[in-house]
Structures are given as C-alpha cells and as structure tokens.
Amino acid sequence: MITRRIALATATALGLALAAPAALAQAPSGKVTVVTSFSKDVTDPIKKAFEKAVPGVTLEVQNRNTNAGVKFVEETRANNQVDLFWASAPDAFEVLKGKKLLSAYKPKATGIPEKIGSYPINDPDGFYSGFAASGYGIMWNERYAKANKLPEPKDWQDLAKPAFFDHVSIASPARSGTTHLTVETILQGEGWEKGWRTLKEMAGNFRSITERSFGVPEAVNSGQVGVGIVIDFFAFSAQASGFPIKFVYPTVTTVVPANVAIVANPPNKAAAEAFIEFLLSPAGQEVLLEPGIRRLPVNPAVYAKAGADYPNPFTDPRFQKMIGFDVDKSEQRTAVVDTLFDQLISFQLDALKGVTKTLHEVDAALAKKPNAQAKALADEARNLIAALPVTEAQAASPELRGAFTGGKEKGARQAEVESQWASFARDNYAKAKAKAEEALKAAK
C-alpha cells in the first residue's frame, strides 16, 4: 500500500510537472495586433483595461477606416501580421468571411443573448462576435440650434426642411462604415427609390461631407455645424463630456452589433482569443459604459451599472420597433451604394445645394401666395433630383457589382460607370435648377 501511494504521488507530481510547461505555453503573452475603425477615445480605455486584466499581453492598435481596414487585411493575407479585425459594420465582416480571411471562434463568455432587437448578435457560423450594439440617428447642438432658430428634428425628412439649409453634416459612406450602414438602413427601411429621394433631399441642406465619421460629432460639439447624422455613441459620449448635445433615433433606423473577429492565420491566436473573451466579459462590457465611450453592451446584466438615462436596447421599446437590417443585401451592393452616393451627392453637392436653395425660396413664396403652375414646376424639379440612373435590381446585379469587384478590366468599367452616373446627376440637377428658377418666377 505504501509502495502504491509512493507510486501514485510520483505519477501525480510528474503529471503536474509535465502539465505546468504546457499551461505556461498556452497562456497568452506578447503582442496582439488589431485593425480597427474605432477612434482612440474608444480603443485607449479598452486597451488599458485589457492589458491590466491580461498581464503579459500588449494590444497594438492600427486605426484605419472600415473600407481601408478590409483592404489592408486582404493585402497582407500572405504575410499576415494582424490578429484581429474590430469595427461597427457587419457587412465588412461578411466581406472578410466570404474571402476566407477570418478564423472561426466560439467565445466562452456567458450571459449574452442571441439577438439584440431583431438582429443576431453573433455570426451564426462563428466567424465574428458582437461586443456592443449601435443605432443610427441625428445629433444636434442645442446652443447652435437656439441661436439659428432650428426646430428639434425627429425624423430624416425633417433635415430636408428649409430651416436646416447649410446646418447639417454627414461623413462619406465610402470612407465610413457607420455612415454606409445609415445610408443602407434608410434605403432598406424606406425602399430604394423613396430612400434615395430622402437622402438627396437631406443632402441639399448639407454643410459638409467629412472624410471620417468622427469629424461629424467633433464639428457638432464645437458648434461649427448644428446637426450631424451619426452613430448613437458619438452623441452619448458627447453628452457625458458636458457638450450641449441632444440625439434622436428616427422612425426608420436599426440597431446592429459592432463586431470583433480573429483574422485567418493570426500571429498570436491565444492573445487574440483572450482579447475577445475580455471584451465579452462583465469587466470588458462595463468599460463600454465609461463617459468617453458610451456604447451599448451586449450583456443585458451590465445595464444594472448604467445610469437611469442610459439607453437599454433589451428593455427600451424603441429598439423593438426598429427595422430588421439585411446584412447580405448590404454586403452585396456596398460598393454600388457608396459610389452612387459619391457620384449623385458628394461630388455634386454644390449643384444639389443650389437647386435646393431655390426650391426653398419657391416654397416660401407659395406659402404666402399659392400658385398651381409654380407648384407643378417645383414638383418636376424635385422629381428630376430624385431620379436614379439604376434600379434596385440593377444595383445588386452581378454585372454592375463586377464593375467594382471584378478582375483586370475592373478599373476601366468602374470609371465608365462612374462617369455615366456623374453625367446623369449633372444633367438632372441642371434641368431641375432651370425648373426651380422658372417656378420661382411664376410664384412671384
């Protein structure tokens, strides 16, 4: 019996001795590199908390806008030095997943439900995980609004009213994944034709179209512009920082998860997994509540530590009424939608603003003295502005999508399509301007 005990003790000791190096080898350490579209206001507090929670691991943050981040992961696939991709736009993750540039990983974290609103929190195939929720809407500076006599906006169409002319800012959807989601949400919620009409009518009042999404809240916070079309946490963090900001979710909007994923063949897989587990842990979720971040956690239990005024997508009825977002539809036509926005709005903004201003003058004249002829001419002008060079079916067609994602002849075909759309917009806006000026003369 004594001999058996000694043998057992020896075997146990040997087993522990052998297991110890294996455990140490599996412990995360070294550098983990993340490509993200999030600003330092978001990444710095999370980096600090993560490195404290997981000693021995350093988080290296490479900041790129969503589209540039996707392209970087694609271009470096042969010599991958990136472990994680971290961004708001779910369709960006679908692009990477479709190109086999992500690694499947099922987090061990518990307490996270399957859906937020009507949207799944995680990729059903396990290639990316939601860590925070995001909604899209309108923020405005109360002091600026009062000084310029702006009414409180409640819906997207409000931003097309004459009072908001030259007081609204948005980021370019081609440069900002969150703005692309906003544009796509309007198109899905209102329908292709009505959605583009709404976007163009709002755009006629734009002061600027910025290159980065955080350029919009910075301008609103500082009072350079009154109103911004933004992702919700920009407004919430501004409020927490003491800026005189208000925010509203329009009737047509959605809530979708911001995601994180491990890139295919990561240099430091163990540390990448540790980062995801931290983000989804109660400690990581609580970091999202910090005033400089103010994102919506995906763990419902964490909201117990938030203030009473903190939006809770799991209990707030507003979120249950939001539209269901079709990520597959968005992913299929991302390049088409972003290019249409640029060719019809971004690059034609001066012309669009010019005809919009004239139409506002027509409306003011008609309010004082109705005139059927002037109204008919104004309606013709608005229809010319709203016209589109492609249908929704064409936008999703393989032929048109191939112009932006095809092979060797992509450049020439893309340039041809962009030129056609730009010419279409210029011609229609010029005709609309002539109709609007004719309407103004008739109204007077």
Short mmCIF file of C-alpha atoms in Angstrom, two decimals:
data_model
loop_
_atom_site.label_atom_id
_atom_site.label_comp_id
_atom_site.label_asym_id
_atom_site.label_seq_id
_atom_site.Cartn_x
_atom_site.Cartn_y
_atom_site.Cartn_z
CA MET A 1 0.00 0.00 0.00
CA ILE A 2 2.85 2.34 0.89
CA THR A 3 4.56 1.46 -2.37
CA ARG A 4 1.31 2.17 -4.25
CA ARG A 5 0.96 5.57 -2.54
CA ILE A 6 4.52 6.50 -3.39
CA ALA A 7 3.98 5.44 -6.98
CA LEU A 8 0.72 7.47 -7.15
CA ALA A 9 2.38 10.53 -5.61
CA THR A 10 5.27 10.23 -8.02
CA ALA A 11 2.93 9.92 -11.01
CA THR A 12 0.88 12.90 -9.82
CA ALA A 13 3.97 15.02 -9.33
CA LEU A 14 5.26 14.02 -12.74
CA GLY A 15 1.92 14.81 -14.32
CA LEU A 16 1.90 18.28 -12.74
CA ALA A 17 5.47 18.85 -13.79
CA LEU A 18 4.61 17.97 -17.38
CA ALA A 19 1.38 19.95 -17.33
CA ALA A 20 2.95 23.12 -15.98
CA PRO A 21 5.08 23.91 -19.05
CA ALA A 22 2.12 23.12 -21.32
CA ALA A 23 -0.11 25.52 -19.36
CA LEU A 24 2.56 28.19 -19.46
CA ALA A 25 2.97 27.68 -23.21
CA GLN A 26 -0.76 28.20 -23.75
CA ALA A 27 -1.01 31.33 -21.61
CA PRO A 28 -1.43 34.42 -23.80
CA SER A 29 1.60 36.64 -23.99
CA GLY A 30 3.37 39.02 -26.35
CA LYS A 31 1.76 41.44 -28.79
CA VAL A 32 -1.73 41.15 -30.24
CA THR A 33 -2.45 43.44 -33.20
CA VAL A 34 -5.91 44.77 -34.02
CA VAL A 35 -7.04 46.71 -37.09
CA THR A 36 -9.97 48.91 -36.15
CA SER A 37 -12.09 51.81 -37.33
CA PHE A 38 -12.69 52.98 -33.76
CA SER A 39 -11.12 56.20 -32.53
CA LYS A 40 -8.65 56.42 -29.64
CA ASP A 41 -11.49 57.59 -27.38
CA VAL A 42 -12.84 54.03 -27.64
CA THR A 43 -9.67 51.98 -28.04
CA ASP A 44 -7.46 53.60 -25.37
CA PRO A 45 -9.67 52.78 -22.33
CA ILE A 46 -10.26 49.23 -23.60
CA LYS A 47 -6.54 48.73 -24.28
CA LYS A 48 -5.70 49.89 -20.76
CA ALA A 49 -8.31 47.63 -19.14
CA PHE A 50 -7.36 44.61 -21.27
CA GLU A 51 -3.64 44.87 -20.58
CA LYS A 52 -4.39 45.12 -16.86
CA ALA A 53 -6.69 42.09 -16.96
CA VAL A 54 -4.31 40.00 -19.09
CA PRO A 55 -0.76 40.73 -17.88
CA GLY A 56 1.94 39.91 -20.37
CA VAL A 57 -0.09 40.86 -23.44
CA THR A 58 0.27 44.21 -25.23
CA LEU A 59 -2.51 45.42 -27.53
CA GLU A 60 -1.25 47.18 -30.66
CA VAL A 61 -3.98 49.27 -32.30
CA GLN A 62 -3.82 50.10 -36.01
CA ASN A 63 -6.51 52.63 -36.85
CA ARG A 64 -8.00 52.61 -40.36
CA ASN A 65 -11.45 53.41 -41.66
CA THR A 66 -13.58 50.33 -42.29
CA ASN A 67 -13.00 50.03 -46.04
CA ALA A 68 -9.27 50.66 -45.69
CA GLY A 69 -9.12 48.10 -42.87
CA VAL A 70 -10.78 45.43 -45.01
CA LYS A 71 -8.39 46.19 -47.85
CA PHE A 72 -5.39 46.01 -45.51
CA VAL A 73 -6.39 42.58 -44.23
CA GLU A 74 -6.80 41.41 -47.83
CA GLU A 75 -3.46 42.83 -48.97
CA THR A 76 -1.48 41.35 -46.06
CA ARG A 77 -3.01 37.87 -46.10
CA ALA A 78 0.19 36.28 -47.47
CA ASN A 79 2.34 37.78 -44.71
CA ASN A 80 -0.22 38.29 -42.01
CA GLN A 81 0.81 40.47 -39.08
CA VAL A 82 -2.73 41.19 -37.88
CA ASP A 83 -4.61 39.17 -35.24
CA LEU A 84 -7.98 40.91 -35.00
CA PHE A 85 -10.44 42.99 -37.03
CA TRP A 86 -12.66 45.25 -34.91
CA ALA A 87 -15.36 47.53 -36.36
CA SER A 88 -19.03 48.50 -36.41
CA ALA A 89 -20.13 47.50 -39.91
CA PRO A 90 -21.36 43.87 -40.05
CA ASP A 91 -21.16 43.78 -43.84
CA ALA A 92 -17.40 44.41 -43.64
CA PHE A 93 -17.10 41.18 -41.65
CA GLU A 94 -19.21 39.39 -44.24
CA VAL A 95 -16.78 40.53 -46.95
CA LEU A 96 -13.81 39.18 -45.00
CA LYS A 97 -15.66 35.98 -44.14
CA GLY A 98 -16.57 35.42 -47.80
CA LYS A 99 -12.90 35.74 -48.77
CA LYS A 100 -11.88 33.25 -46.06
CA LEU A 101 -9.93 35.91 -44.19
CA LEU A 102 -11.43 35.19 -40.75
CA SER A 103 -10.94 32.35 -38.27
CA ALA A 104 -13.96 30.75 -36.62
CA TYR A 105 -14.01 31.12 -32.84
CA LYS A 106 -16.78 30.48 -30.33
CA PRO A 107 -16.37 32.66 -27.22
CA LYS A 108 -16.73 31.08 -23.81
CA ALA A 109 -18.36 34.19 -22.29
CA THR A 110 -21.88 33.67 -20.94
CA GLY A 111 -24.95 35.86 -20.40
CA ILE A 112 -25.17 37.20 -23.96
CA PRO A 113 -28.50 36.59 -25.76
CA GLU A 114 -28.88 35.52 -29.37
CA LYS A 115 -30.41 38.76 -30.62
CA ILE A 116 -30.49 42.47 -29.97
CA GLY A 117 -33.74 43.93 -31.28
CA SER A 118 -34.40 41.75 -34.32
CA TYR A 119 -30.74 41.29 -35.23
CA PRO A 120 -28.49 38.29 -34.35
CA ILE A 121 -25.62 39.37 -32.10
CA ASN A 122 -23.12 36.81 -33.44
CA ASP A 123 -22.34 35.35 -36.83
CA PRO A 124 -24.22 32.02 -36.98
CA ASP A 125 -21.12 30.38 -38.47
CA GLY A 126 -18.92 31.67 -35.64
CA PHE A 127 -16.57 33.88 -37.64
CA TYR A 128 -17.29 37.12 -35.76
CA SER A 129 -18.87 38.14 -32.47
CA GLY A 130 -20.89 41.18 -31.44
CA PHE A 131 -19.48 43.04 -28.45
CA ALA A 132 -21.61 46.23 -28.50
CA ALA A 133 -24.80 47.47 -30.13
CA SER A 134 -25.12 50.53 -32.33
CA GLY A 135 -28.07 52.58 -33.52
CA TYR A 136 -28.12 55.39 -36.07
CA GLY A 137 -29.70 58.79 -35.85
CA ILE A 138 -29.42 62.56 -35.54
CA MET A 139 -27.43 64.60 -33.02
CA TRP A 140 -27.60 68.37 -32.66
CA ASN A 141 -26.06 71.17 -30.63
CA GLU A 142 -28.77 72.85 -28.54
CA ARG A 143 -26.96 76.18 -28.29
CA TYR A 144 -26.36 76.27 -32.03
CA ALA A 145 -29.99 75.29 -32.68
CA LYS A 146 -31.29 78.05 -30.43
CA ALA A 147 -29.01 80.68 -31.98
CA ASN A 148 -30.08 79.65 -35.51
CA LYS A 149 -33.74 79.00 -34.64
CA LEU A 150 -33.63 75.35 -35.68
CA PRO A 151 -36.53 73.10 -34.66
CA GLU A 152 -35.86 69.75 -32.98
CA PRO A 153 -35.56 67.08 -35.69
CA LYS A 154 -37.39 63.81 -35.14
CA ASP A 155 -37.10 62.07 -38.50
CA TRP A 156 -34.80 62.01 -41.52
CA GLN A 157 -37.28 64.05 -43.57
CA ASP A 158 -37.06 66.88 -41.02
CA LEU A 159 -33.49 67.52 -42.14
CA ALA A 160 -34.79 68.35 -45.63
CA LYS A 161 -36.81 71.32 -44.31
CA PRO A 162 -35.70 74.86 -45.28
CA ALA A 163 -34.71 75.70 -41.69
CA PHE A 164 -31.83 73.19 -41.85
CA PHE A 165 -30.22 74.53 -45.04
CA ASP A 166 -26.42 74.59 -44.60
CA HIS A 167 -26.67 73.32 -41.00
CA VAL A 168 -26.23 69.53 -41.46
CA SER A 169 -23.11 67.36 -41.74
CA ILE A 170 -22.51 63.70 -42.59
CA ALA A 171 -19.47 61.52 -43.23
CA SER A 172 -18.87 59.92 -46.61
CA PRO A 173 -20.26 56.35 -46.66
CA ALA A 174 -17.33 55.37 -48.90
CA ARG A 175 -14.99 56.36 -46.06
CA SER A 176 -17.12 55.46 -43.04
CA GLY A 177 -18.65 52.06 -42.40
CA THR A 178 -21.14 53.50 -39.92
CA THR A 179 -22.38 56.08 -42.44
CA HIS A 180 -22.73 53.35 -45.03
CA LEU A 181 -24.95 51.48 -42.56
CA THR A 182 -27.03 54.61 -42.02
CA VAL A 183 -27.50 55.09 -45.76
CA GLU A 184 -28.29 51.41 -46.26
CA THR A 185 -30.76 51.48 -43.35
CA ILE A 186 -32.69 54.33 -44.99
CA LEU A 187 -32.71 52.50 -48.34
CA GLN A 188 -33.92 49.27 -46.74
CA GLY A 189 -36.43 50.96 -44.45
CA GLU A 190 -37.99 53.31 -47.00
CA GLY A 191 -37.33 51.38 -50.18
CA TRP A 192 -34.79 52.08 -52.92
CA GLU A 193 -36.48 54.99 -54.71
CA LYS A 194 -38.05 56.71 -51.70
CA GLY A 195 -34.87 56.19 -49.68
CA TRP A 196 -32.67 57.89 -52.29
CA ARG A 197 -35.20 60.73 -52.55
CA THR A 198 -34.93 61.25 -48.78
CA LEU A 199 -31.13 61.12 -48.91
CA LYS A 200 -30.94 63.66 -51.75
CA GLU A 201 -33.46 65.99 -50.12
CA MET A 202 -31.43 65.93 -46.89
CA ALA A 203 -28.20 66.35 -48.85
CA GLY A 204 -29.47 69.56 -50.38
CA ASN A 205 -29.14 71.03 -46.88
CA PHE A 206 -25.68 69.60 -46.09
CA ARG A 207 -22.94 71.97 -44.95
CA SER A 208 -20.26 69.35 -45.44
CA ILE A 209 -19.45 65.69 -46.12
CA THR A 210 -16.47 64.68 -43.99
CA GLU A 211 -13.85 62.01 -44.69
CA ARG A 212 -14.05 60.36 -41.26
CA SER A 213 -17.11 59.56 -39.18
CA PHE A 214 -15.80 61.24 -36.02
CA GLY A 215 -15.33 64.51 -37.94
CA VAL A 216 -19.11 64.99 -37.76
CA PRO A 217 -19.57 64.87 -33.94
CA GLU A 218 -16.44 66.98 -33.47
CA ALA A 219 -17.97 69.69 -35.66
CA VAL A 220 -21.33 69.49 -33.87
CA ASN A 221 -19.74 69.53 -30.41
CA SER A 222 -17.68 72.62 -31.26
CA GLY A 223 -20.59 74.43 -32.87
CA GLN A 224 -19.06 74.55 -36.35
CA VAL A 225 -22.23 72.91 -37.61
CA GLY A 226 -25.58 72.40 -35.91
CA VAL A 227 -26.70 68.90 -36.84
CA GLY A 228 -24.93 65.62 -37.57
CA ILE A 229 -26.03 62.24 -38.91
CA VAL A 230 -24.16 59.83 -36.64
CA ILE A 231 -23.91 56.51 -34.86
CA ASP A 232 -25.51 56.88 -31.42
CA PHE A 233 -22.44 56.57 -29.17
CA PHE A 234 -20.92 59.74 -30.66
CA ALA A 235 -23.83 61.69 -29.21
CA PHE A 236 -23.91 59.78 -25.91
CA SER A 237 -20.21 60.30 -25.23
CA ALA A 238 -20.54 63.99 -26.12
CA GLN A 239 -23.38 64.34 -23.62
CA ALA A 240 -21.34 62.60 -20.94
CA SER A 241 -18.47 65.01 -21.63
CA GLY A 242 -20.73 68.01 -20.99
CA PHE A 243 -21.45 69.19 -24.52
CA PRO A 244 -24.97 70.62 -25.10
CA ILE A 245 -25.96 67.72 -27.34
CA LYS A 246 -29.29 66.01 -27.99
CA PHE A 247 -29.91 62.86 -30.01
CA VAL A 248 -32.88 61.09 -31.57
CA TYR A 249 -33.44 57.73 -33.25
CA PRO A 250 -35.60 58.43 -36.34
CA THR A 251 -38.58 56.22 -37.15
CA VAL A 252 -36.60 54.44 -39.86
CA THR A 253 -33.41 53.19 -38.23
CA THR A 254 -31.91 49.99 -36.92
CA VAL A 255 -29.71 48.59 -34.20
CA VAL A 256 -26.90 46.21 -35.16
CA PRO A 257 -23.92 44.79 -33.29
CA ALA A 258 -20.41 46.17 -33.59
CA ASN A 259 -18.15 43.17 -34.03
CA VAL A 260 -14.74 41.67 -33.43
CA ALA A 261 -13.14 38.75 -35.27
CA ILE A 262 -9.89 36.82 -35.38
CA VAL A 263 -8.14 37.15 -38.71
CA ALA A 264 -7.20 33.96 -40.56
CA ASN A 265 -3.80 32.59 -39.53
CA PRO A 266 -3.22 35.12 -36.72
CA PRO A 267 0.35 35.50 -35.42
CA ASN A 268 -0.87 35.35 -31.80
CA LYS A 269 -4.05 33.28 -31.68
CA ALA A 270 -4.04 32.79 -27.88
CA ALA A 271 -3.84 36.53 -27.24
CA ALA A 272 -6.49 37.23 -29.89
CA GLU A 273 -8.88 34.82 -28.15
CA ALA A 274 -8.05 36.41 -24.80
CA PHE A 275 -8.98 39.84 -26.18
CA ILE A 276 -12.38 38.63 -27.38
CA GLU A 277 -13.06 36.92 -24.07
CA PHE A 278 -12.17 40.13 -22.23
CA LEU A 279 -14.45 42.27 -24.45
CA LEU A 280 -17.36 39.93 -23.73
CA SER A 281 -16.66 39.50 -20.01
CA PRO A 282 -18.56 41.63 -17.48
CA ALA A 283 -15.38 43.67 -16.89
CA GLY A 284 -14.92 44.33 -20.60
CA GLN A 285 -18.59 45.15 -21.12
CA GLU A 286 -18.51 47.61 -18.22
CA VAL A 287 -15.71 49.58 -19.91
CA LEU A 288 -18.26 50.42 -22.63
CA LEU A 289 -20.23 52.42 -20.05
CA GLU A 290 -17.37 54.88 -19.49
CA PRO A 291 -18.28 58.50 -20.38
CA GLY A 292 -15.79 58.69 -23.25
CA ILE A 293 -17.19 55.55 -24.90
CA ARG A 294 -20.90 55.18 -24.01
CA ARG A 295 -21.59 52.21 -26.25
CA LEU A 296 -24.44 49.75 -25.73
CA PRO A 297 -23.20 46.48 -24.14
CA VAL A 298 -24.50 43.15 -25.47
CA ASN A 299 -24.67 41.67 -21.96
CA PRO A 300 -28.06 42.76 -20.52
CA ALA A 301 -26.84 42.33 -16.91
CA VAL A 302 -24.28 45.13 -17.34
CA TYR A 303 -27.01 47.78 -17.69
CA ALA A 304 -27.62 47.48 -13.95
CA LYS A 305 -24.44 49.53 -13.54
CA ALA A 306 -25.51 52.16 -16.07
CA GLY A 307 -27.42 55.33 -15.25
CA ALA A 308 -31.20 55.50 -15.46
CA ASP A 309 -30.97 57.59 -18.63
CA TYR A 310 -28.67 55.10 -20.38
CA PRO A 311 -30.41 53.56 -23.44
CA ASN A 312 -31.05 49.84 -22.99
CA PRO A 313 -31.84 48.02 -26.26
CA PHE A 314 -33.06 44.97 -24.33
CA THR A 315 -35.82 46.87 -22.49
CA ASP A 316 -36.43 50.09 -24.46
CA PRO A 317 -39.47 49.63 -26.76
CA ARG A 318 -37.93 51.98 -29.36
CA PHE A 319 -35.41 49.28 -30.25
CA GLN A 320 -38.07 46.62 -30.73
CA LYS A 321 -39.73 48.80 -33.42
CA MET A 322 -36.55 49.33 -35.43
CA ILE A 323 -36.34 47.75 -38.85
CA GLY A 324 -34.66 44.41 -39.44
CA PHE A 325 -31.37 45.01 -41.22
CA ASP A 326 -30.47 42.70 -44.13
CA VAL A 327 -26.70 42.37 -43.92
CA ASP A 328 -26.49 40.17 -47.01
CA LYS A 329 -28.25 42.76 -49.15
CA SER A 330 -26.00 45.47 -47.76
CA GLU A 331 -22.83 43.44 -48.36
CA GLN A 332 -23.79 42.62 -51.96
CA ARG A 333 -24.26 46.23 -53.01
CA THR A 334 -21.89 48.12 -50.71
CA ALA A 335 -19.62 49.40 -53.47
CA VAL A 336 -22.57 50.33 -55.69
CA VAL A 337 -24.38 52.26 -52.95
CA ASP A 338 -21.25 54.09 -51.81
CA THR A 339 -20.31 55.03 -55.37
CA LEU A 340 -23.84 56.19 -56.13
CA PHE A 341 -23.76 58.39 -53.05
CA ASP A 342 -20.50 59.95 -54.16
CA GLN A 343 -21.49 60.48 -57.78
CA LEU A 344 -25.04 61.72 -57.04
CA ILE A 345 -24.36 63.63 -53.82
CA SER A 346 -20.75 64.08 -52.61
CA PHE A 347 -19.28 65.21 -55.93
CA GLN A 348 -22.39 67.17 -56.95
CA LEU A 349 -23.05 68.84 -53.61
CA ASP A 350 -22.76 72.44 -54.81
CA ALA A 351 -25.21 71.87 -57.66
CA LEU A 352 -27.59 69.99 -55.37
CA LYS A 353 -27.45 72.73 -52.75
CA GLY A 354 -28.02 75.39 -55.42
CA VAL A 355 -31.26 73.89 -56.70
CA THR A 356 -32.40 73.02 -53.15
CA LYS A 357 -31.97 76.64 -52.04
CA THR A 358 -34.08 77.84 -54.97
CA LEU A 359 -36.79 75.29 -54.15
CA HIS A 360 -36.83 76.54 -50.55
CA GLU A 361 -37.44 80.05 -51.91
CA VAL A 362 -40.27 78.69 -54.06
CA ASP A 363 -41.86 77.03 -51.03
CA ALA A 364 -41.64 80.29 -49.07
CA ALA A 365 -43.30 82.20 -51.90
CA LEU A 366 -46.05 79.58 -52.29
CA ALA A 367 -46.73 79.71 -48.55
CA LYS A 368 -47.61 83.38 -48.95
CA LYS A 369 -49.42 83.06 -52.27
CA PRO A 370 -50.43 79.67 -53.75
CA ASN A 371 -49.72 79.20 -57.45
CA ALA A 372 -50.56 75.93 -59.23
CA GLN A 373 -48.12 76.50 -62.09
CA ALA A 374 -45.22 77.23 -59.75
CA LYS A 375 -46.03 74.19 -57.61
CA ALA A 376 -46.15 71.92 -60.66
CA LEU A 377 -42.77 73.22 -61.85
CA ALA A 378 -41.28 72.73 -58.37
CA ASP A 379 -42.60 69.16 -58.29
CA GLU A 380 -40.97 68.50 -61.67
CA ALA A 381 -37.69 69.84 -60.31
CA ARG A 382 -37.89 67.59 -57.26
CA ASN A 383 -38.61 64.55 -59.45
CA LEU A 384 -35.57 65.34 -61.60
CA ILE A 385 -33.42 65.48 -58.45
CA ALA A 386 -34.86 62.22 -57.13
CA ALA A 387 -34.33 60.30 -60.38
CA LEU A 388 -31.80 57.45 -60.32
CA PRO A 389 -29.50 56.04 -63.00
CA VAL A 390 -30.03 52.44 -61.79
CA THR A 391 -32.84 50.38 -60.30
CA GLU A 392 -32.50 48.35 -57.11
CA ALA A 393 -32.32 45.13 -59.13
CA GLN A 394 -29.54 46.55 -61.30
CA ALA A 395 -27.62 47.69 -58.20
CA ALA A 396 -27.46 44.10 -56.95
CA SER A 397 -26.81 42.53 -60.36
CA PRO A 398 -23.58 40.57 -60.92
CA GLU A 399 -22.80 42.71 -63.96
CA LEU A 400 -22.82 46.02 -62.06
CA ARG A 401 -21.22 44.58 -58.93
CA GLY A 402 -18.48 43.18 -61.15
CA ALA A 403 -17.58 46.69 -62.26
CA PHE A 404 -16.38 47.38 -58.72
CA THR A 405 -15.20 43.95 -57.59
CA GLY A 406 -14.19 42.27 -60.85
CA GLY A 407 -10.83 41.33 -62.31
CA LYS A 408 -8.39 43.03 -64.66
CA GLU A 409 -10.92 45.18 -66.52
CA LYS A 410 -12.45 46.47 -63.28
CA GLY A 411 -10.74 49.88 -63.48
CA ALA A 412 -11.97 50.79 -66.96
CA ARG A 413 -15.51 49.52 -66.35
CA GLN A 414 -15.73 51.25 -62.98
CA ALA A 415 -14.55 54.56 -64.47
CA GLU A 416 -17.15 54.21 -67.24
CA VAL A 417 -19.98 53.59 -64.77
CA GLU A 418 -18.91 56.46 -62.50
CA SER A 419 -18.72 58.82 -65.48
CA GLN A 420 -22.24 57.82 -66.59
CA TRP A 421 -23.66 58.39 -63.12
CA ALA A 422 -21.89 61.73 -62.71
CA SER A 423 -23.18 62.91 -66.09
CA PHE A 424 -26.70 61.74 -65.17
CA ALA A 425 -26.60 63.75 -61.93
CA ARG A 426 -25.17 66.90 -63.54
CA ASP A 427 -27.77 66.89 -66.32
CA ASN A 428 -30.69 66.25 -63.99
CA TYR A 429 -29.63 68.86 -61.44
CA ALA A 430 -29.14 71.45 -64.20
CA LYS A 431 -32.63 70.71 -65.56
CA ALA A 432 -34.03 70.82 -62.02
CA LYS A 433 -32.35 74.19 -61.41
CA ALA A 434 -33.97 75.61 -64.54
CA LYS A 435 -37.39 74.29 -63.49
CA ALA A 436 -36.95 75.66 -59.97
CA GLU A 437 -36.00 79.12 -61.26
CA GLU A 438 -39.00 79.08 -63.60
CA ALA A 439 -41.17 78.11 -60.63
CA LEU A 440 -39.76 80.98 -58.56
CA LYS A 441 -40.59 83.49 -61.28
CA ALA A 442 -44.12 82.12 -61.55
CA ALA A 443 -44.55 82.21 -57.76
CA LYS A 444 -43.56 85.87 -57.60
#
